[in-house]
Short mmCIF file of C-alpha atoms in Angstrom, two decimals:
data_model
loop_
_atom_site.label_atom_id
_atom_site.label_comp_id
_atom_site.label_asym_id
_atom_site.label_seq_id
_atom_site.Cartn_x
_atom_site.Cartn_y
_atom_site.Cartn_z
CA MET A 1 15.50 12.33 -21.73
CA THR A 2 14.34 8.75 -22.29
CA ASP A 3 11.90 8.26 -25.15
CA LEU A 4 9.46 5.43 -24.41
CA ARG A 5 8.81 3.77 -27.77
CA VAL A 6 7.11 0.54 -26.66
CA TYR A 7 5.58 -0.49 -23.33
CA LEU A 8 4.13 -3.93 -23.92
CA PRO A 9 2.64 -6.15 -21.20
CA ILE A 10 1.93 -9.68 -22.48
CA ALA A 11 -0.29 -11.83 -20.26
CA ASP A 12 -0.20 -15.62 -20.24
CA LEU A 13 2.57 -16.59 -22.64
CA GLN A 14 1.35 -19.24 -25.07
CA PRO A 15 3.26 -22.50 -25.69
CA GLN A 16 4.68 -21.71 -29.14
CA PHE A 17 5.46 -18.08 -28.45
CA ALA A 18 7.10 -18.93 -25.11
CA ALA A 19 9.20 -21.57 -26.88
CA TYR A 20 10.21 -19.02 -29.51
CA MET A 21 11.19 -16.53 -26.80
CA ALA A 22 13.25 -19.24 -25.09
CA THR A 23 15.46 -19.94 -28.11
CA PRO A 24 19.13 -18.93 -27.78
CA MET A 25 18.71 -16.20 -30.40
CA ARG A 26 16.03 -14.53 -28.27
CA ALA A 27 16.43 -15.43 -24.60
CA ARG A 28 20.04 -14.43 -24.07
CA GLY A 29 19.29 -14.27 -20.35
CA TYR A 30 16.60 -16.29 -18.56
CA PRO A 31 14.18 -18.14 -20.90
CA PRO A 32 10.47 -17.63 -20.19
CA GLU A 33 7.99 -20.48 -19.84
CA GLU A 34 4.43 -21.08 -20.94
CA GLY A 35 1.91 -19.37 -18.63
CA GLU A 36 4.32 -16.71 -17.38
CA HIS A 37 3.66 -13.00 -17.87
CA SER A 38 5.99 -10.69 -19.74
CA LEU A 39 6.79 -7.01 -20.12
CA ILE A 40 8.72 -5.80 -23.15
CA ILE A 41 10.05 -2.26 -23.36
CA GLU A 42 11.84 -0.31 -26.06
CA VAL A 43 13.46 3.06 -25.46
CA ALA A 44 15.73 5.57 -27.14
CA PRO A 45 18.60 6.32 -26.88
CA ALA A 46 19.67 2.67 -26.85
CA LEU A 47 21.85 2.75 -23.72
CA ALA A 48 18.97 4.18 -21.68
CA ILE A 49 17.70 0.61 -21.48
CA HIS A 50 20.22 -0.06 -18.70
CA ARG A 51 18.44 2.48 -16.49
CA ILE A 52 15.21 0.59 -17.26
CA VAL A 53 16.82 -2.69 -16.16
CA ASP A 54 18.04 -1.06 -12.96
CA LEU A 55 14.63 0.38 -12.09
CA ALA A 56 12.84 -2.92 -12.72
CA LEU A 57 15.19 -5.31 -10.91
CA LYS A 58 15.65 -3.09 -7.86
CA ALA A 59 11.87 -2.84 -7.55
CA GLN A 60 11.31 -6.58 -8.13
CA PRO A 61 14.48 -8.69 -7.69
CA ASP A 62 12.59 -11.91 -8.50
CA LEU A 63 11.99 -10.86 -12.10
CA GLU A 64 13.89 -12.70 -14.81
CA PRO A 65 15.24 -10.69 -17.76
CA GLY A 66 15.08 -12.68 -20.99
CA ILE A 67 16.24 -10.13 -23.54
CA LEU A 68 18.56 -7.18 -23.10
CA TYR A 69 19.52 -5.81 -26.47
CA THR A 70 20.93 -2.54 -27.74
CA GLU A 71 20.78 -1.86 -31.43
CA ARG A 72 22.03 1.27 -33.16
CA GLN A 73 19.17 3.52 -32.05
CA PHE A 74 16.98 1.62 -29.59
CA GLY A 75 17.33 -0.50 -26.47
CA VAL A 76 15.07 -3.49 -25.82
CA LEU A 77 14.30 -5.30 -22.55
CA GLU A 78 12.06 -8.31 -21.87
CA LEU A 79 11.14 -9.26 -18.29
CA HIS A 80 8.96 -12.13 -17.10
CA ALA A 81 7.61 -13.77 -13.97
CA ARG A 82 5.03 -16.34 -12.94
CA ASP A 83 3.26 -13.74 -10.76
CA ARG A 84 1.58 -11.08 -12.88
CA THR A 85 1.59 -8.56 -10.01
CA VAL A 86 5.40 -8.71 -9.92
CA VAL A 87 5.58 -7.74 -13.58
CA GLU A 88 3.02 -4.96 -13.11
CA SER A 89 4.90 -3.58 -10.10
CA ALA A 90 8.15 -3.48 -12.03
CA GLY A 91 6.39 -1.74 -14.89
CA ALA A 92 5.05 0.91 -12.54
CA ALA A 93 8.55 1.49 -11.15
CA ILE A 94 9.95 1.90 -14.66
CA LEU A 95 7.27 4.39 -15.68
CA LYS A 96 7.73 6.38 -12.50
CA GLY A 97 11.51 6.41 -12.91
CA ILE A 98 11.41 7.81 -16.45
CA LYS A 99 8.34 9.99 -15.82
CA ALA A 100 6.24 8.32 -18.48
CA LYS A 101 2.91 6.56 -18.93
CA PRO A 102 1.95 3.65 -21.22
CA ALA A 103 0.12 5.93 -23.66
CA ASP A 104 3.42 7.76 -24.32
CA GLN A 105 4.51 4.82 -26.47
CA LEU A 106 4.16 4.72 -30.23
CA LYS A 107 0.89 3.40 -31.61
CA PRO A 108 1.39 0.34 -33.81
CA THR A 109 0.80 0.60 -37.54
CA THR A 110 -0.04 -2.30 -39.83
CA LEU A 111 2.24 -2.28 -42.88
CA PHE A 112 1.10 -5.46 -44.63
CA SER A 113 -1.24 -8.40 -44.10
CA ASP A 114 -2.06 -11.34 -46.37
CA ILE A 115 -3.17 -14.97 -46.29
CA ILE A 116 -1.79 -17.12 -49.11
CA GLU A 117 -3.87 -20.26 -49.47
CA ARG A 118 -2.47 -23.73 -50.09
CA ILE A 119 1.14 -22.86 -50.90
CA SER A 120 3.09 -24.97 -53.39
CA ASP A 121 5.80 -27.42 -52.42
CA GLN A 122 8.52 -25.24 -54.01
CA HIS A 123 7.26 -22.23 -52.02
CA ALA A 124 7.33 -24.25 -48.79
CA VAL A 125 10.90 -25.42 -49.45
CA ILE A 126 12.30 -21.95 -50.07
CA PHE A 127 10.31 -20.41 -47.21
CA ASN A 128 11.67 -23.05 -44.81
CA ARG A 129 15.30 -22.68 -45.91
CA THR A 130 16.33 -21.06 -42.61
CA ARG A 131 13.96 -23.05 -40.40
CA GLU A 132 14.98 -25.94 -38.16
CA ALA A 133 11.51 -26.51 -36.75
CA SER A 134 8.00 -25.07 -36.97
CA MET A 135 7.98 -25.32 -40.75
CA ILE A 136 5.13 -24.69 -43.15
CA LEU A 137 4.09 -27.75 -45.16
CA PRO A 138 3.00 -27.81 -48.79
CA GLY A 139 -0.76 -27.35 -49.06
CA GLN A 140 -1.03 -25.33 -45.85
CA SER A 141 -2.03 -21.69 -45.93
CA LEU A 142 0.37 -18.93 -44.88
CA LEU A 143 -0.44 -15.81 -42.85
CA LEU A 144 2.00 -12.94 -43.24
CA TYR A 145 1.73 -9.83 -41.09
CA GLU A 146 4.05 -6.85 -40.80
CA MET A 147 3.81 -3.92 -38.38
CA ALA A 148 5.81 -1.12 -36.80
CA PRO A 149 7.33 -0.70 -34.28
CA ALA A 150 8.76 -4.19 -34.56
CA LEU A 151 8.21 -5.25 -30.94
CA PHE A 152 4.45 -5.31 -31.37
CA ALA A 153 4.97 -8.56 -33.26
CA ALA A 154 5.44 -10.14 -29.82
CA VAL A 155 1.98 -9.44 -28.45
CA ALA A 156 0.44 -9.98 -31.88
CA SER A 157 1.93 -13.49 -32.07
CA ASN A 158 0.88 -14.40 -28.55
CA GLU A 159 -2.71 -13.19 -28.98
CA ALA A 160 -3.01 -14.87 -32.39
CA GLU A 161 -1.97 -18.17 -30.81
CA LYS A 162 -4.63 -17.73 -28.12
CA ALA A 163 -7.28 -17.17 -30.78
CA ALA A 164 -6.14 -20.02 -33.03
CA PRO A 165 -4.07 -22.54 -31.05
CA GLY A 166 -4.04 -24.95 -33.98
CA VAL A 167 -1.81 -22.76 -36.15
CA THR A 168 1.96 -23.17 -36.41
CA LEU A 169 4.04 -20.17 -35.45
CA VAL A 170 6.65 -20.40 -38.20
CA ASP A 171 8.56 -17.18 -37.62
CA VAL A 172 8.51 -13.98 -35.55
CA GLN A 173 10.82 -11.04 -36.16
CA MET A 174 10.38 -8.52 -33.36
CA ILE A 175 13.56 -6.42 -33.47
CA GLY A 176 14.45 -4.12 -36.33
CA ALA A 177 12.75 -1.64 -38.62
CA SER A 178 9.48 -3.57 -38.61
CA GLY A 179 7.96 -6.63 -36.96
CA ARG A 180 7.00 -9.66 -39.02
CA ILE A 181 4.95 -12.75 -38.30
CA ALA A 182 4.51 -15.93 -40.35
CA MET A 183 1.92 -18.52 -39.34
CA ALA A 184 0.87 -21.73 -41.08
CA GLY A 185 -2.30 -23.75 -40.91
CA ALA A 186 -5.85 -24.01 -42.18
CA THR A 187 -7.21 -20.88 -43.83
CA ALA A 188 -10.10 -20.61 -41.35
CA ASP A 189 -7.70 -20.70 -38.39
CA LEU A 190 -5.43 -18.12 -39.98
CA LYS A 191 -8.38 -15.80 -40.51
CA LYS A 192 -9.09 -16.05 -36.76
CA ALA A 193 -5.43 -15.33 -36.02
CA ARG A 194 -5.36 -12.29 -38.31
CA ALA A 195 -8.58 -10.91 -36.82
CA SER A 196 -7.06 -11.27 -33.35
CA ILE A 197 -3.92 -9.40 -34.43
CA ASP A 198 -6.00 -6.62 -35.99
CA GLU A 199 -8.04 -6.28 -32.79
CA THR A 200 -4.99 -6.40 -30.51
CA LEU A 201 -3.07 -3.72 -32.39
CA ALA A 202 -6.12 -1.47 -32.75
CA ALA A 203 -6.68 -1.52 -28.98
CA ILE A 204 -3.17 -0.28 -28.11
CA LYS A 205 -3.12 3.39 -27.17
CA GLY A 206 -0.18 5.54 -28.13
CA ARG A 207 1.14 8.49 -30.05
CA SER A 208 1.78 8.84 -33.74
CA GLY A 209 5.37 8.81 -34.89
CA THR A 210 8.24 6.60 -36.02
#
C-alpha cells in the first residue's frame, strides 16, 4: 500500500521561489523556471516514490522532474511543466495508479508563526551565517512560519510571494520533520504574506494525522 502524504499542485511559480527550487541543493534533476506549474508529492514508504515517477512520466513524457528524494521514511517528487494541463494529467495518472484522491493527503498544521519587527544588526549577521544570497538586512522585519508536513512550505512560500512580491524569500525548508519559511521586508508586506499563508493552508483539504 502507498500512503499519500502530500499531493500539492503549485500554479504559476513565482520568481524567487522558482529560483530557490532551481538551486543545486533542491533541483537535483531539471530546474524549474518562473511561470511554470509544479506538482509535489510525498508518499510512504519512501521507495514507493519510484512507482509515482513511473506513473507520471509514462503518462506525460514531456514533464521535467526537479526533485526525487528518498529520506528514511518518505519519498518526495517534484514535477513541472510550462503547460498546466500536462501537470494535471500526470497528477491524475498518479492518483489512479495508487488508487487515491487529493483529499487522502494529510491536512497541514501550523506549528509556529511570528513577525519580528526591525531586527538588530547582530541578529541579521547570525541569521545570515549560512546564506549566500537573499539575506535579511538590519532594520528589516522577519516573518517566521513553521508547518507540518514539511512540503507545504513550498506552496506557502509561492503564494506568499504572490501576495507580497516585495518581500525577500530568505529561506525555505521543505523536507524533514516540519517545513519552515523565513521572509524579510517591511512589516506591512510580511503581514500580507502571513495572511496569504494562513489562507492557503486553511483551504487545503486532507485527513488528520502525522
